[in-house]
CSV table of C-alpha atoms in Angstrom, one decimal:
chain,number,residue,atom,x,y,z
A,1,MET,CA,0.0,-0.1,0.0
A,2,PRO,CA,1.4,3.6,-0.9
A,3,GLY,CA,2.8,5.3,2.3
A,4,ARG,CA,0.6,8.5,1.8
A,5,GLU,CA,-2.5,6.6,2.5
A,6,ARG,CA,-1.0,4.4,5.3
A,7,ALA,CA,0.2,7.8,6.9
A,8,GLY,CA,-2.9,9.3,6.5
A,9,LEU,CA,-4.9,6.6,8.1
A,10,ASP,CA,-2.1,6.5,11.0
A,11,ILE,CA,-3.0,10.3,11.6
A,12,LEU,CA,-6.6,9.4,11.4
A,13,LYS,CA,-6.2,6.8,14.4
A,14,ARG,CA,-4.6,9.2,16.3
A,15,PHE,CA,-7.0,12.1,15.8
A,16,GLY,CA,-10.3,10.3,15.8
A,17,PHE,CA,-10.3,9.3,12.5
A,18,PHE,CA,-11.3,12.6,11.0
A,19,MET,CA,-8.6,15.7,11.1
A,20,ILE,CA,-9.0,18.8,9.3
A,21,GLY,CA,-6.3,21.7,9.2
A,22,PHE,CA,-3.9,23.2,7.0
A,23,ALA,CA,-0.1,21.9,6.6
A,24,LEU,CA,3.2,22.6,5.0
A,25,ILE,CA,3.5,19.1,3.9
A,26,ILE,CA,0.7,18.9,1.1
A,27,MET,CA,-0.8,16.3,-1.5
A,28,ILE,CA,-2.0,18.2,-4.4
A,29,ILE,CA,-4.9,16.5,-6.0
A,30,GLY,CA,-5.5,16.8,-9.8
A,31,PHE,CA,-7.1,15.8,-12.9
A,32,ALA,CA,-5.1,12.5,-13.3
A,33,GLY,CA,-5.2,11.3,-16.8
A,34,ARG,CA,-7.1,14.3,-18.3
A,35,ASP,CA,-6.5,17.3,-20.3
A,36,GLU,CA,-7.2,20.0,-17.7
A,37,SER,CA,-7.7,22.8,-20.4
A,38,LYS,CA,-10.9,20.7,-21.4
A,39,VAL,CA,-12.0,20.4,-17.7
A,40,ASN,CA,-13.4,23.4,-15.8
A,41,LYS,CA,-12.4,22.7,-12.1
A,42,VAL,CA,-15.0,24.4,-10.4
A,43,ASP,CA,-17.9,22.7,-12.5
A,44,ALA,CA,-16.3,19.6,-11.9
A,45,ALA,CA,-16.0,20.2,-8.0
A,46,ASP,CA,-19.8,21.0,-7.9
A,47,GLN,CA,-20.6,17.7,-9.6
A,48,GLN,CA,-18.3,15.8,-7.3
A,49,TRP,CA,-19.7,17.3,-4.1
A,50,LYS,CA,-23.1,16.5,-5.1
A,51,SER,CA,-22.3,12.8,-5.8
A,52,VAL,CA,-20.2,12.3,-2.7
A,53,LEU,CA,-22.6,14.1,-0.5
A,54,ALA,CA,-25.5,12.0,-1.7
A,55,LEU,CA,-23.4,8.9,-0.9
A,56,ALA,CA,-22.6,10.0,2.6
A,57,GLN,CA,-26.1,11.2,3.3
A,58,ASN,CA,-27.6,7.8,2.6
A,59,SER,CA,-24.9,5.9,4.6
A,60,SER,CA,-24.9,8.0,7.7
A,61,GLU,CA,-27.1,9.6,10.2
A,62,GLY,CA,-27.0,12.7,12.6
A,63,LYS,CA,-24.2,15.3,12.0
A,64,LEU,CA,-22.2,14.8,8.8
A,65,GLN,CA,-19.0,16.6,9.4
A,66,ALA,CA,-17.5,18.0,5.8
A,67,THR,CA,-14.3,19.7,5.0
A,68,VAL,CA,-13.9,21.3,1.5
A,69,LYS,CA,-10.7,22.3,0.3
A,70,TRP,CA,-9.5,24.5,-2.6
A,71,GLN,CA,-5.6,24.6,-2.8
A,72,GLY,CA,-3.0,25.6,-5.3
A,73,THR,CA,0.0,27.6,-6.3
A,74,TRP,CA,-0.5,31.2,-7.3
A,75,ASN,CA,2.0,33.3,-9.1
A,76,SER,CA,2.1,36.7,-7.9
A,77,LEU,CA,4.4,39.7,-8.0
A,78,LEU,CA,2.7,41.0,-4.9
A,79,GLU,CA,4.4,41.5,-1.5
A,80,PRO,CA,3.1,38.8,0.8
A,81,GLY,CA,1.0,40.9,3.2
A,82,GLU,CA,-0.3,42.6,0.0
A,83,ALA,CA,-1.2,39.3,-1.9
A,84,ALA,CA,-2.7,38.0,1.3
A,85,TYR,CA,-4.9,41.1,1.6
A,86,ALA,CA,-5.8,40.8,-2.1
A,87,LEU,CA,-7.5,37.4,-1.7
A,88,THR,CA,-9.0,37.8,1.5
A,89,ALA,CA,-10.5,40.9,0.3
A,90,ARG,CA,-11.9,38.9,-2.9
A,91,LEU,CA,-13.1,36.2,-0.9
A,92,GLY,CA,-14.8,38.7,1.9
A,93,LEU,CA,-12.6,37.0,4.7
A,94,SER,CA,-11.2,39.0,7.9
A,95,ILE,CA,-8.3,40.7,7.6
A,96,PRO,CA,-5.2,38.7,7.2
A,97,GLU,CA,-2.8,37.9,10.4
A,98,GLU,CA,0.9,37.1,9.8
A,99,ASN,CA,2.0,33.9,11.8
A,100,GLU,CA,5.0,31.7,12.0
A,101,VAL,CA,4.5,27.7,11.5
A,102,GLN,CA,7.4,25.5,11.7
A,103,GLY,CA,9.7,28.3,10.8
A,104,HIS,CA,7.6,29.3,7.8
A,105,THR,CA,5.8,32.6,7.4
A,106,VAL,CA,1.8,31.8,6.8
A,107,TYR,CA,-1.1,34.6,6.7
A,108,ASN,CA,-4.4,33.4,8.0
A,109,ALA,CA,-7.8,34.8,7.4
A,110,GLN,CA,-11.3,33.4,8.4
A,111,GLY,CA,-15.1,33.9,8.5
A,112,SER,CA,-18.1,32.2,8.6
A,113,ASN,CA,-21.1,32.1,6.5
A,114,SER,CA,-24.5,30.2,6.7
A,115,GLY,CA,-23.3,27.8,9.2
A,116,VAL,CA,-19.9,27.2,6.9
A,117,TYR,CA,-16.6,28.4,8.6
A,118,SER,CA,-13.8,29.3,6.3
A,119,LYS,CA,-10.2,29.5,6.8
A,120,LEU,CA,-7.7,30.7,4.2
A,121,SER,CA,-4.0,30.4,4.5
A,122,VAL,CA,-1.4,31.9,2.2
A,123,MET,CA,2.3,30.7,2.2
A,124,PRO,CA,5.2,32.5,0.6
A,125,GLU,CA,7.1,29.9,-1.4
A,126,GLU,CA,11.1,30.1,-2.0
A,127,GLY,CA,12.0,32.6,-4.6
A,128,GLY,CA,9.4,35.2,-3.6
A,129,THR,CA,7.4,35.2,-6.7
A,130,SER,CA,4.7,32.4,-5.9
A,131,TYR,CA,2.4,31.3,-3.1
A,132,TYR,CA,0.6,28.2,-1.7
A,133,VAL,CA,-3.0,28.9,-0.9
A,134,ILE,CA,-5.2,26.6,0.9
A,135,LEU,CA,-8.9,27.6,1.3
A,136,LEU,CA,-11.0,25.3,4.1
A,137,MET,CA,-14.4,25.3,4.3
A,138,GLU,CA,-15.9,23.0,7.7
A,139,GLY,CA,-19.2,22.4,8.9
A,140,ASP,CA,-22.4,20.1,9.0
A,141,ALA,CA,-23.2,19.2,5.4
A,142,ARG,CA,-26.3,17.8,6.3
A,143,ALA,CA,-27.6,21.0,7.5
A,144,ASN,CA,-25.7,23.3,5.2
A,145,ALA,CA,-25.2,21.5,2.1
A,146,ASP,CA,-26.6,23.9,-0.1
A,147,ALA,CA,-24.5,26.9,1.7
A,148,PHE,CA,-21.4,24.7,1.1
A,149,ARG,CA,-22.3,24.1,-2.7
A,150,GLU,CA,-22.6,27.6,-3.3
A,151,LEU,CA,-19.6,28.8,-1.3
A,152,GLN,CA,-17.3,26.6,-3.0
A,153,THR,CA,-18.3,27.5,-6.3
A,154,ILE,CA,-18.0,31.3,-5.5
A,155,TYR,CA,-14.7,30.5,-4.0
A,156,GLY,CA,-13.2,28.5,-6.6
A,157,HIS,CA,-14.3,30.7,-9.5
A,158,SER,CA,-13.0,33.6,-6.9
A,159,LEU,CA,-9.2,31.8,-6.7
A,160,GLN,CA,-9.4,30.9,-10.4
A,161,ASP,CA,-10.0,34.5,-11.3
A,162,GLU,CA,-7.0,35.9,-9.1
A,163,GLY,CA,-5.0,33.5,-10.8
A,164,VAL,CA,-4.9,30.4,-8.4
A,165,ASP,CA,-4.1,27.1,-9.9
A,166,VAL,CA,-6.6,25.5,-7.8
A,167,ASN,CA,-7.2,21.9,-7.0
A,168,TRP,CA,-10.3,20.5,-5.0
A,169,ASN,CA,-11.1,17.6,-2.5
A,170,VAL,CA,-13.8,16.9,0.3
A,171,ALA,CA,-14.0,14.7,3.1
A,172,LEU,CA,-17.2,13.7,5.0
A,173,GLN,CA,-17.7,11.9,8.0
A,174,GLY,CA,-20.6,10.6,10.1
A,175,SER,CA,-22.1,7.9,12.0
A,176,VAL,CA,-23.1,4.7,9.9
A,177,ALA,CA,-26.7,4.6,9.4
A,178,SER,CA,-28.5,2.0,11.8
A,179,GLY,CA,-30.1,0.1,8.8
A,180,PHE,CA,-26.4,-1.0,7.7
A,181,THR,CA,-25.6,-2.8,10.8
A,182,LYS,CA,-28.6,-4.8,11.2
A,183,GLY,CA,-27.9,-8.4,10.4
A,184,LEU,CA,-24.4,-8.2,10.9
A,185,GLY,CA,-24.2,-8.9,14.5
A,186,MET,CA,-21.7,-5.9,15.3
A,187,ASP,CA,-21.1,-6.7,19.2
A,188,ALA,CA,-18.5,-4.2,19.9
A,189,GLN,CA,-17.5,-6.6,22.7
A,190,SER,CA,-16.9,-9.7,20.6
A,191,PRO,CA,-13.3,-10.5,19.6
A,192,GLU,CA,-14.1,-10.9,16.2
A,193,TYR,CA,-15.6,-7.5,16.0
A,194,SER,CA,-12.3,-5.7,14.5
A,195,GLY,CA,-11.8,-7.9,11.9
A,196,ASN,CA,-14.9,-9.4,10.5
A,197,SER,CA,-17.6,-7.0,11.2
A,198,ILE,CA,-16.1,-3.9,10.0
A,199,GLN,CA,-15.2,-5.5,6.8
A,200,LYS,CA,-18.9,-6.9,6.3
A,201,LEU,CA,-20.2,-3.5,7.0
A,202,LEU,CA,-18.0,-1.8,4.4
A,203,ASN,CA,-19.1,-4.4,1.9
A,204,LYS,CA,-22.5,-3.5,2.8
A,205,ILE,CA,-22.0,0.1,2.1
A,206,GLU,CA,-19.9,-0.6,-1.1
A,207,GLN,CA,-22.5,-2.7,-2.2
A,208,GLN,CA,-25.1,0.3,-2.3
A,209,THR,CA,-22.4,2.8,-3.3
A,210,GLY,CA,-21.8,0.6,-6.3
A,211,SER,CA,-25.4,0.8,-7.5
A,212,THR,CA,-24.7,4.8,-8.1
A,213,PHE,CA,-21.2,4.3,-9.4
A,214,LYS,CA,-19.4,1.5,-11.3
A,215,LEU,CA,-16.5,1.0,-8.6
A,216,HIS,CA,-13.3,-0.9,-9.1
A,217,LYS,CA,-11.2,-1.3,-6.1
A,218,ALA,CA,-7.8,-0.2,-6.0
A,219,GLU,CA,-6.3,-0.3,-2.7
A,220,GLU,CA,-7.4,-1.5,0.8
A,221,TYR,CA,-5.9,-1.1,4.0
A,222,ILE,CA,-7.1,-2.9,7.3
A,223,ASP,CA,-5.5,-1.9,10.9
A,224,GLU,CA,-7.5,-4.2,13.6
A,225,ASP,CA,-5.5,-2.5,16.5
A,226,SER,CA,-7.7,0.7,15.5
A,227,GLN,CA,-10.6,-1.5,14.1
A,228,THR,CA,-10.1,0.6,10.8
A,229,ILE,CA,-10.8,-0.4,7.1
A,230,SER,CA,-10.1,2.1,4.3
A,231,ARG,CA,-10.8,1.1,0.4
A,232,SER,CA,-9.8,3.5,-2.5
A,233,TYR,CA,-11.7,3.2,-5.9
A,234,GLU,CA,-11.8,4.3,-9.5
A,235,ALA,CA,-15.4,5.4,-9.8
A,236,GLY,CA,-17.1,6.3,-13.1
A,237,GLY,CA,-18.7,9.6,-13.1
A,238,LEU,CA,-16.4,11.4,-10.9
A,239,PRO,CA,-14.4,13.5,-13.0
A,240,ILE,CA,-11.7,14.5,-10.3
A,241,SER,CA,-9.2,11.9,-9.7
A,242,VAL,CA,-5.5,11.4,-8.6
A,243,ARG,CA,-3.0,8.9,-10.0
A,244,SER,CA,-2.2,6.1,-7.4
A,245,GLY,CA,-0.3,3.3,-8.7
A,246,ASP,CA,-1.9,1.9,-11.9
A,247,TYR,CA,-5.1,3.8,-10.9
A,248,ASN,CA,-6.9,6.9,-11.2
A,249,VAL,CA,-8.7,7.0,-8.2
A,250,SER,CA,-11.5,9.4,-7.3
A,251,LEU,CA,-13.2,7.8,-3.9
A,252,GLN,CA,-12.2,6.4,-0.6
A,253,MET,CA,-14.2,5.2,1.9
A,254,ALA,CA,-13.2,4.1,5.5
A,255,VAL,CA,-15.1,2.5,8.5
A,256,HIS,CA,-13.9,2.9,11.8
A,257,TYR,CA,-15.3,1.8,15.4
A,258,ASN,CA,-14.9,4.6,17.8
A,259,VAL,CA,-14.1,3.1,21.2
A,260,ASP,CA,-14.7,6.4,23.2
A,261,THR,CA,-18.0,6.8,21.5
A,262,GLY,CA,-19.2,3.0,20.9
A,263,GLU,CA,-20.2,4.3,17.2
A,264,GLN,CA,-19.3,2.8,13.9
A,265,GLU,CA,-18.2,6.0,11.8
A,266,ILE,CA,-18.2,6.1,8.1
A,267,SER,CA,-15.8,8.6,6.1
A,268,PHE,CA,-15.8,9.4,2.4
A,269,GLY,CA,-13.0,11.2,0.6
A,270,SER,CA,-12.9,12.2,-2.9
A,271,PRO,CA,-10.6,11.9,-4.6
A,272,LEU,CA,-8.8,10.6,-1.5
A,273,LEU,CA,-9.1,10.9,2.1
A,274,THR,CA,-6.2,13.4,2.6
A,275,VAL,CA,-4.7,14.2,5.9
A,276,GLU,CA,-2.2,17.2,6.6
A,277,TYR,CA,0.1,17.3,9.6
């Protein structure tokens, strides 16, 4: 299994299986195997958001925590403070603040709109003529789905208009819908729980997902110590993908038993469940 997926799952284990934030070590998600000049990234993100959100809503219940991320390189001759201010003004966020993170200068701004919290990070790259930009959106997607969709489109177009070479990904997490656990003998006290039950549970969710998309499993990772299983897929109908080995992966699903809450958690990532640290 590629190291990046295993490293991501290790972080997920330590931080309750779903971690959001920005970092100075970044996985860039692209349109693998496609001519980007023929693909409108914002339109593709809108399509992918609707599809993955529908899967997550059908497979979970209660709060559906979401993180949507736009990120990419921005070539600009503006000075760092001016560059950060130009983007925050365009996006309608707070006045940027300068911070030092692991020896790097980072400009941060934030805002909240219709239940969606947004955070912008602008990081000067070496050479002084380019920046790395990360815009995170966080909140309950079940309660604020329309706001997420509208804001991600506005932000995506705005960043593109300013010249940022944007890329998109999403992560969604909730508690597995009770209908999926029925008949699986999911007794958390059973010694067989961590191995067999979570695999059966993901199989059941996968069957439903496969009725919507033509799935081809690319990779699988099982960690019985953390009661976690993850699978990534090629998925027909999802235009945004990332190259992983011999596959163009566009969807990742993971099931985890949370020992603190006693709940089975389901996470969807598209094109992957990415973790920054």
